[in-house]
CSV table of C-alpha atoms in Angstrom, one decimal:
chain,number,residue,atom,x,y,z
N,1,MET,CA,0.1,0.0,0.1
N,2,ALA,CA,1.6,3.3,-1.1
N,3,THR,CA,1.9,6.0,1.7
N,4,THR,CA,1.0,9.6,1.4
N,5,THR,CA,3.2,12.1,2.9
N,6,ARG,CA,1.4,15.0,4.8
N,7,THR,CA,2.9,18.1,6.4
N,8,ARG,CA,1.8,18.6,10.1
N,9,THR,CA,3.1,20.8,12.8
N,10,THR,CA,1.1,19.1,15.7
N,11,ASP,CA,-0.4,15.8,16.6
N,12,THR,CA,-3.7,15.2,14.7
N,13,ALA,CA,-6.8,13.6,15.9
N,14,LEU,CA,-5.7,10.2,14.4
N,15,SER,CA,-2.4,10.3,15.7
N,16,SER,CA,-3.6,11.1,19.2
N,17,ALA,CA,-6.2,8.3,18.9
N,18,GLU,CA,-3.3,6.0,18.0
N,19,LYS,CA,-1.4,6.9,21.1
N,20,ALA,CA,-4.5,6.5,23.3
N,21,PHE,CA,-5.0,3.0,21.6
N,22,ALA,CA,-1.3,2.0,22.4
N,23,LEU,CA,-1.9,2.9,26.2
N,24,LEU,CA,-5.1,0.8,26.0
N,25,THR,CA,-3.4,-2.2,24.5
N,26,CYS,CA,0.0,-2.3,26.3
N,27,GLU,CA,1.1,-4.8,29.2
N,28,PRO,CA,0.4,-5.8,31.7
N,29,ALA,CA,-3.3,-5.4,31.2
N,30,PRO,CA,-4.2,-4.8,27.5
N,31,LEU,CA,-7.9,-4.6,26.5
N,32,VAL,CA,-9.1,-8.0,25.3
N,33,PHE,CA,-11.7,-8.9,22.8
N,34,ASP,CA,-13.5,-12.3,22.7
N,35,ALA,CA,-13.3,-13.5,19.0
N,36,ARG,CA,-15.1,-16.9,19.8
N,37,PRO,CA,-18.4,-15.9,18.9
N,38,VAL,CA,-17.2,-14.5,15.6
N,39,PRO,CA,-17.3,-17.4,12.9
N,40,GLY,CA,-14.1,-17.4,10.8
N,41,MET,CA,-11.9,-15.8,13.3
N,42,PRO,CA,-9.7,-17.6,15.9
N,43,ASN,CA,-11.5,-19.3,18.5
N,44,THR,CA,-9.8,-17.2,21.3
N,45,THR,CA,-9.7,-14.1,23.2
N,46,MET,CA,-7.0,-11.7,22.1
N,47,PRO,CA,-5.6,-8.0,22.8
N,48,LEU,CA,-7.2,-5.4,20.4
N,49,ASP,CA,-4.0,-4.7,18.8
N,50,ARG,CA,-3.6,-8.3,17.8
N,51,LEU,CA,-7.1,-8.2,16.4
N,52,ARG,CA,-6.1,-5.0,14.4
N,53,THR,CA,-3.3,-6.9,12.9
N,54,LEU,CA,-5.5,-9.8,11.9
N,55,LEU,CA,-7.8,-7.4,10.1
N,56,VAL,CA,-4.9,-5.6,8.2
N,57,TYR,CA,-3.2,-8.8,7.1
N,58,GLU,CA,-6.1,-11.3,6.8
N,59,ARG,CA,-9.3,-11.2,4.4
N,60,TYR,CA,-12.6,-12.0,6.1
N,61,ASP,CA,-15.9,-12.2,4.4
N,62,SER,CA,-18.6,-9.6,4.8
N,63,ASP,CA,-20.5,-11.8,7.2
N,64,THR,CA,-17.6,-12.2,9.5
N,65,THR,CA,-16.8,-8.5,9.3
N,66,ASP,CA,-20.4,-7.6,10.1
N,67,ILE,CA,-20.4,-9.8,13.2
N,68,LEU,CA,-17.1,-8.5,14.3
N,69,TRP,CA,-17.9,-4.8,14.1
N,70,ARG,CA,-21.4,-5.4,15.4
N,71,GLN,CA,-19.9,-6.7,18.7
N,72,LEU,CA,-17.1,-3.9,18.7
N,73,ALA,CA,-19.9,-1.1,18.4
N,74,ARG,CA,-22.0,-2.6,20.9
N,75,HIS,CA,-19.0,-2.8,23.4
N,76,ALA,CA,-18.3,0.9,22.6
N,77,ARG,CA,-21.9,1.8,23.2
N,78,GLU,CA,-22.4,-0.3,26.4
N,79,TRP,CA,-19.2,-0.9,28.1
N,80,GLY,CA,-17.7,2.7,28.4
N,81,PRO,CA,-15.0,5.0,27.0
N,82,ALA,CA,-12.3,2.4,26.9
N,83,TRP,CA,-14.1,0.4,24.4
N,84,VAL,CA,-14.7,3.6,22.2
N,85,VAL,CA,-10.9,4.1,22.1
N,86,GLY,CA,-10.6,0.4,21.4
N,87,ALA,CA,-12.9,0.3,18.5
N,88,ILE,CA,-11.5,3.5,17.0
N,89,GLY,CA,-8.0,2.0,17.4
N,90,VAL,CA,-8.9,-1.2,15.5
N,91,ALA,CA,-10.3,1.0,12.7
N,92,LEU,CA,-7.5,3.4,12.5
N,93,PRO,CA,-5.5,1.8,9.7
N,94,ALA,CA,-8.6,2.2,7.3
N,95,LEU,CA,-9.4,5.7,8.7
N,96,THR,CA,-5.8,6.9,8.2
N,97,HIS,CA,-5.8,5.6,4.6
N,98,LEU,CA,-9.1,7.3,3.9
N,99,ALA,CA,-7.9,10.5,5.4
N,100,ALA,CA,-4.7,10.3,3.3
N,101,LYS,CA,-6.6,9.8,0.2
N,102,ILE,CA,-9.0,13.0,0.9
N,103,SER,CA,-6.1,15.2,1.8
N,104,SER,CA,-3.8,14.1,-1.0
N,105,GLY,CA,-2.3,17.4,-2.6
N,106,ARG,CA,-3.9,19.4,0.3
N,107,PRO,CA,-1.4,19.3,3.2
N,108,ARG,CA,-2.7,22.4,4.8
N,109,LEU,CA,-6.0,20.6,5.3
N,110,ALA,CA,-4.7,17.3,6.6
N,111,ASP,CA,-5.2,18.1,10.2
N,112,ASP,CA,-8.9,19.1,9.7
N,113,ILE,CA,-9.6,16.3,7.5
N,114,ASP,CA,-8.1,13.8,10.2
N,115,SER,CA,-10.2,15.3,12.8
N,116,GLU,CA,-13.5,15.1,10.7
N,117,VAL,CA,-12.9,11.6,9.5
N,118,LEU,CA,-12.4,10.4,13.2
N,119,THR,CA,-15.5,12.5,14.2
N,120,GLY,CA,-17.6,10.9,11.4
N,121,PHE,CA,-16.5,7.3,12.3
N,122,LEU,CA,-17.3,8.0,16.0
N,123,SER,CA,-20.7,9.2,15.1
N,124,ALA,CA,-21.1,6.1,13.0
N,125,LEU,CA,-20.0,3.9,15.8
N,126,ARG,CA,-22.5,5.5,18.3
N,127,THR,CA,-25.6,5.8,16.0
N,128,THR,CA,-25.3,3.4,12.9
N,129,ASP,CA,-28.0,0.9,12.7
N,130,LEU,CA,-26.2,-2.4,13.7
N,131,ASP,CA,-28.7,-4.8,12.2
N,132,ARG,CA,-28.3,-3.7,8.5
N,133,PRO,CA,-25.8,-5.4,6.5
N,134,ARG,CA,-22.4,-4.0,5.3
N,135,LEU,CA,-21.9,-2.4,8.6
N,136,TRP,CA,-18.2,-1.7,8.3
N,137,LEU,CA,-18.6,-0.3,4.8
N,138,ARG,CA,-21.4,2.1,5.9
N,139,MET,CA,-19.4,3.3,9.0
N,140,CYS,CA,-16.2,4.0,6.7
N,141,TRP,CA,-18.6,5.9,4.2
N,142,THR,CA,-19.9,8.0,7.0
N,143,ALA,CA,-16.2,8.8,7.9
N,144,TRP,CA,-15.2,9.4,4.2
N,145,ARG,CA,-18.1,11.9,3.9
N,146,ALA,CA,-17.3,13.9,7.0
N,147,GLY,CA,-13.6,14.2,5.8
N,148,ALA,CA,-14.7,15.1,2.3
N,149,ALA,CA,-16.9,17.9,3.7
N,150,VAL,CA,-13.8,19.7,4.7
N,151,ILE,CA,-12.7,20.0,1.1
N,152,LYS,CA,-16.3,21.2,-0.1
N,153,ASP,CA,-16.3,23.8,2.6
N,154,GLN,CA,-13.0,25.2,2.3
N,155,GLU,CA,-12.0,24.8,-1.4
N,156,GLY,CA,-15.3,23.9,-3.2
N,157,GLU,CA,-13.8,20.8,-4.6
N,158,GLU,CA,-13.0,17.2,-3.7
N,159,LEU,CA,-10.3,15.9,-6.2
N,160,PRO,CA,-6.6,16.6,-5.7
N,161,LEU,CA,-5.5,20.1,-6.7
N,162,ASP,CA,-2.9,19.0,-9.3
N,163,LEU,CA,-5.9,17.5,-11.3
N,164,SER,CA,-7.5,19.5,-14.1
N,165,SER,CA,-10.1,22.1,-12.7
N,166,GLY,CA,-11.3,23.4,-16.0
N,167,SER,CA,-14.3,22.4,-17.9
N,168,ARG,CA,-12.6,19.9,-20.1
N,169,THR,CA,-12.2,16.2,-19.3
N,170,PRO,CA,-9.4,15.7,-16.9
N,171,ARG,CA,-6.4,13.7,-18.1
N,172,MET,CA,-6.3,10.1,-16.9
N,173,PRO,CA,-5.9,9.0,-14.2
N,174,TYR,CA,-8.6,10.8,-12.5
N,175,GLY,CA,-7.6,9.6,-8.9
N,176,HIS,CA,-8.8,6.7,-6.9
N,177,PRO,CA,-12.4,5.6,-7.9
N,178,ASP,CA,-13.7,6.0,-4.5
N,179,LEU,CA,-12.9,9.9,-4.8
N,180,LEU,CA,-15.1,10.0,-7.9
N,181,LEU,CA,-18.0,8.0,-6.4
N,182,GLY,CA,-17.9,10.3,-3.3
N,183,ARG,CA,-17.8,13.4,-5.3
N,184,ALA,CA,-20.6,12.2,-7.5
N,185,ALA,CA,-22.6,11.3,-4.5
N,186,ALA,CA,-21.9,14.7,-2.9
N,187,ALA,CA,-23.0,16.4,-6.1
N,188,GLY,CA,-26.4,14.6,-6.1
N,189,LEU,CA,-25.5,12.8,-9.5
N,190,ILE,CA,-25.9,9.3,-7.7
N,191,THR,CA,-27.1,8.4,-4.4
N,192,ALA,CA,-24.9,7.4,-1.5
N,193,GLU,CA,-26.3,3.9,-1.7
N,194,ALA,CA,-25.5,3.6,-5.4
N,195,ALA,CA,-22.1,4.8,-4.7
N,196,GLU,CA,-21.6,2.2,-1.9
N,197,LEU,CA,-22.9,-0.6,-4.4
N,198,ILE,CA,-20.4,0.2,-7.0
N,199,SER,CA,-17.5,0.6,-4.4
N,200,ALA,CA,-18.5,-2.7,-2.8
N,201,THR,CA,-18.8,-4.6,-5.9
N,202,ARG,CA,-16.3,-3.3,-8.2
N,203,PHE,CA,-13.5,-2.4,-5.8
N,204,GLY,CA,-14.4,-4.6,-2.8
N,205,ASP,CA,-15.1,-8.2,-2.5
N,206,ALA,CA,-18.8,-8.2,-2.3
N,207,LEU,CA,-21.0,-10.2,-4.7
N,208,ILE,CA,-24.0,-8.8,-6.4
N,209,GLU,CA,-26.1,-12.0,-5.7
N,210,GLN,CA,-25.2,-11.7,-1.9
N,211,LEU,CA,-26.1,-7.9,-1.6
N,212,ALA,CA,-29.3,-8.7,-3.4
N,213,ALA,CA,-30.3,-11.3,-0.9
N,214,GLU,CA,-29.5,-8.9,1.8
N,215,GLN,CA,-31.5,-6.2,0.3
N,216,GLY,CA,-34.4,-8.3,-0.6
N,217,THR,CA,-34.1,-7.9,-4.3
N,218,THR,CA,-32.9,-9.7,-7.4
N,219,ALA,CA,-29.3,-9.7,-8.7
N,220,PRO,CA,-30.3,-8.5,-12.2
N,221,ALA,CA,-32.2,-5.6,-10.7
N,222,LEU,CA,-29.1,-4.7,-8.6
N,223,ARG,CA,-27.0,-4.9,-11.6
N,224,MET,CA,-29.3,-2.7,-13.5
N,225,ARG,CA,-29.2,0.0,-10.7
N,226,ARG,CA,-25.5,-0.3,-10.6
N,227,ARG,CA,-25.2,0.1,-14.4
N,228,ARG,CA,-27.5,3.2,-14.4
N,229,ALA,CA,-25.2,4.9,-11.8
N,230,GLU,CA,-22.1,4.0,-13.5
N,231,ARG,CA,-23.3,5.5,-16.8
N,232,VAL,CA,-24.2,8.8,-14.9
N,233,VAL,CA,-20.7,8.9,-13.3
N,234,ALA,CA,-19.0,8.2,-16.7
N,235,ALA,CA,-21.0,11.0,-18.4
N,236,ALA,CA,-20.0,13.3,-15.7
N,237,VAL,CA,-16.2,12.4,-16.1
N,238,ARG,CA,-16.6,13.1,-19.7
N,239,ARG,CA,-18.3,16.4,-19.3
N,240,GLY,CA,-15.6,17.4,-16.7
N,241,ASP,CA,-18.3,17.8,-13.9
N,242,LEU,CA,-16.2,16.0,-11.5
N,243,SER,CA,-13.1,18.0,-11.9
N,244,GLY,CA,-14.1,21.6,-11.1
N,245,PRO,CA,-15.6,23.4,-8.0
N,246,PHE,CA,-19.3,23.2,-7.8
N,247,ALA,CA,-21.9,23.4,-4.9
N,248,PRO,CA,-23.5,20.0,-3.9
N,249,ASN,CA,-26.7,19.3,-5.8
N,250,ASP,CA,-26.2,22.1,-8.4
N,251,ARG,CA,-26.0,19.5,-11.2
N,252,GLY,CA,-28.2,16.6,-12.0
N,253,ALA,CA,-30.3,16.9,-9.1
N,254,SER,CA,-33.3,15.9,-11.1
N,255,THR,CA,-31.5,12.9,-12.6
N,256,THR,CA,-29.9,11.5,-9.6
N,257,ALA,CA,-29.3,7.7,-10.3
N,258,ALA,CA,-30.5,5.3,-7.4
């Protein structure tokens, strides 16, 4: 995984969270997670830092991930501040990666983006519906939107500054696909659900058939929904709509793809 260099003069919210997590997981009494109720994971208890390492280096299916994060979120809601710090610490590699992508080319906004990504994830941890599928993906999208809002508020754009900002189609590559999806959703061109569908099935490991079963629809219907949204995004890229400053929902509001 490529790293993104960001300039900071002080500790950020994410680096402070990492320090708190290190204190929480150090000997002689690290906070321990019971992985035994989670199918597909080791049948044992383990310190949270070991759990985080497993999630970074091992691939787990969406059912295992849902059950794991459902348990972590419930601990955070019911068992006090230590588990809030612990759950955030387990998520930090992903949150740091999200923040780095959002702030790429904008070092002066990195601290604010870190703070908003963390705040967004904390809000999701406390309030997201735990019974719906794709829990981890939904919490990450909440964190992403919170971080991307810093760009919209302060610069009126979400793509890196070194990309074309004119009306012409930007030169390839346009950036990470999630950037385009997040920007298209923020602009009202597609719904957040459609963006999540494309991200999960095109760039993640989710299967259309699995998501269709979870949502009570058919795989062909979900493929058609994805195809419509992808056509909207592709057309917006060709027009250059995703490369220049705009206000959310000022384009395509009447043709938002579901």
